[in-house]
XYZ file of C-alpha atoms in Angstrom:
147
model
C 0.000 0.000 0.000
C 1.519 3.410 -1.003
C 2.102 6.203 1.540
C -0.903 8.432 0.044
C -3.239 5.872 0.473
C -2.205 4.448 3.960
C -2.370 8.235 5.184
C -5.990 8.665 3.986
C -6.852 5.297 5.480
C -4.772 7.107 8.904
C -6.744 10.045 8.539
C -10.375 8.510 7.802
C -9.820 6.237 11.324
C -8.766 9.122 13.373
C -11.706 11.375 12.175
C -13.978 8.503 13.264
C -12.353 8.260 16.905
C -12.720 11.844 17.007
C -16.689 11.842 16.201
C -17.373 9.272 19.040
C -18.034 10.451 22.260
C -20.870 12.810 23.902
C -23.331 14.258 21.292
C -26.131 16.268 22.680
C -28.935 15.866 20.022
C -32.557 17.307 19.565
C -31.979 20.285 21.438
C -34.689 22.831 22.008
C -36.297 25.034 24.876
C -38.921 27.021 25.045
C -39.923 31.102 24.806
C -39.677 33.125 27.637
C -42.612 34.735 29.155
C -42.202 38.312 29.713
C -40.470 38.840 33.402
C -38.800 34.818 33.516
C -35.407 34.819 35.091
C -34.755 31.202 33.625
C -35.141 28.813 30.748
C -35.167 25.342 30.439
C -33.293 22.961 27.608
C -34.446 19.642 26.552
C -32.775 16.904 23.924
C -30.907 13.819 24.454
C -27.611 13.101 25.922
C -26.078 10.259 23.815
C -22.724 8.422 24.134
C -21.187 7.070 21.046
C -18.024 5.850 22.838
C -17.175 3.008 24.133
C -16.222 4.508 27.726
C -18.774 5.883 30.251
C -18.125 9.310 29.925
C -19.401 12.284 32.717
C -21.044 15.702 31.574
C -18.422 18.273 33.249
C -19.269 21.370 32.479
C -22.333 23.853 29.945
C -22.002 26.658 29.102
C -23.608 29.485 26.387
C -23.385 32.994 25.679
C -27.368 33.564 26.425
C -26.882 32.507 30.369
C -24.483 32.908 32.808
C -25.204 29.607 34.496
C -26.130 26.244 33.381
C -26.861 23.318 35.561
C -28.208 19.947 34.660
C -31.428 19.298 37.476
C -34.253 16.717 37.980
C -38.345 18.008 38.400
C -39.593 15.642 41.294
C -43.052 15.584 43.034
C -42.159 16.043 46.601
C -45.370 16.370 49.318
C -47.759 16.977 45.740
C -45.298 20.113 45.157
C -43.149 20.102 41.997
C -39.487 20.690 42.584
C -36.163 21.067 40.935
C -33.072 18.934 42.744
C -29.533 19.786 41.159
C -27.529 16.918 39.188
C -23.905 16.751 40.701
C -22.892 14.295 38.193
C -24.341 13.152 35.384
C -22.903 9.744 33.945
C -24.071 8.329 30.187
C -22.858 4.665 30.024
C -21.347 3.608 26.790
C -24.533 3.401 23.926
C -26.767 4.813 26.367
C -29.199 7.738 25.987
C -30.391 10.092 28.337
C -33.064 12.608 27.677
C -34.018 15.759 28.853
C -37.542 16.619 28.693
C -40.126 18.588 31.005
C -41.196 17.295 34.007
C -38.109 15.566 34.705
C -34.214 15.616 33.546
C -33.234 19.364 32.092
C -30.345 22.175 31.564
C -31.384 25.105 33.575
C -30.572 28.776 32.394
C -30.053 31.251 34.919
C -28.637 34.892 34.822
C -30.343 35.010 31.315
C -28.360 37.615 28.771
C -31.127 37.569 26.601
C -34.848 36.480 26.454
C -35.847 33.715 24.186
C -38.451 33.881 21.458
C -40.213 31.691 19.642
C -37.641 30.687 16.508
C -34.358 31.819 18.148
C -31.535 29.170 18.048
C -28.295 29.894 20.295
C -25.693 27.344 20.892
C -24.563 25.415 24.082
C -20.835 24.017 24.643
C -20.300 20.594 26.407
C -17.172 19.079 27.916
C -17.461 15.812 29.082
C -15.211 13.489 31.137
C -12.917 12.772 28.945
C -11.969 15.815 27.455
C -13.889 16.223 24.896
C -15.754 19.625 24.208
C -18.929 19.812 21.522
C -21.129 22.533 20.352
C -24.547 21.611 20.425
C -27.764 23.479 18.822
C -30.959 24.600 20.444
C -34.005 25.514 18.866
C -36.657 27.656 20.746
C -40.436 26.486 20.149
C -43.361 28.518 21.740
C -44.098 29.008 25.471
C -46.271 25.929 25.895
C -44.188 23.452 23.520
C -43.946 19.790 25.169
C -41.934 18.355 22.188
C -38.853 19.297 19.724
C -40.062 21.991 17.382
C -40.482 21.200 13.790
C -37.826 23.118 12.027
């Protein structure tokens, strides 16, 4: 095999290492009512790797803060509990979706409206860092807007 071709065999392998990992997928939130101080985002966490990786750290130019937290029914009261740690095994999914696992947006820079898209970053456990996008549906959306 000649050196051209055995680099482009090098170079399609290491661009397929470099696409597994932690994807964040079918991301969306929701409009802001007029006076909210917070958003919420939804999707999927999925892990294409074949280590268990850890979300580490979010982050996005429309918030300040972002922190992953779980919507529990506590004494018929619905609350929000903070995720220290969230782990995806290897192949497994997680979703985000209201009423129980989301991103939380606090110290908002801007409101969102219906339409908008903005971007999150992700770095995960094992260094890897991703840009994800986030569609925003209407105030009352349950689901992943149709784009």
């Amino acid at each position: 095999m000649s050196c051209r071709k055995l680099g482009l065999l090098f170079l399609f392998f290491s661009n397929l290492a470099i696409a597994e990992g932690l994807e964040f997928n079918q991301g969306w939130s929701r409009e802001m009512v007029p006076g909210a101080k917070s958003a919420a985002i939804y999707g999927q966490f999925v892990n294409t790797g074949d280590k268990d990786l850890m979300v580490q750290h979010i982050t996005s130019d429309v918030a300040g803060m972002l922190m992953i937290h779980r919507s529990i029914l506590e004494n018929g009261m619905m609350k929000m509990r903070h995720i220290e740690q969230l782990l995806i095994r290897s192949g497994e999914t997680i979703v985000l979706e209201p009423g129980g696992r989301h991103i939380m947006l606090s110290r908002m820079n801007k409101d969102l409206s219906e339409g908008d898209s903005f971007d999150i970053n992700i770095s995960s456990s094992d260094g890897g860092q991703k840009t994800a996008s986030i569609i925003v549906g209407s105030v009352g959306q349950m689901k992943v807007p149709e784009q």
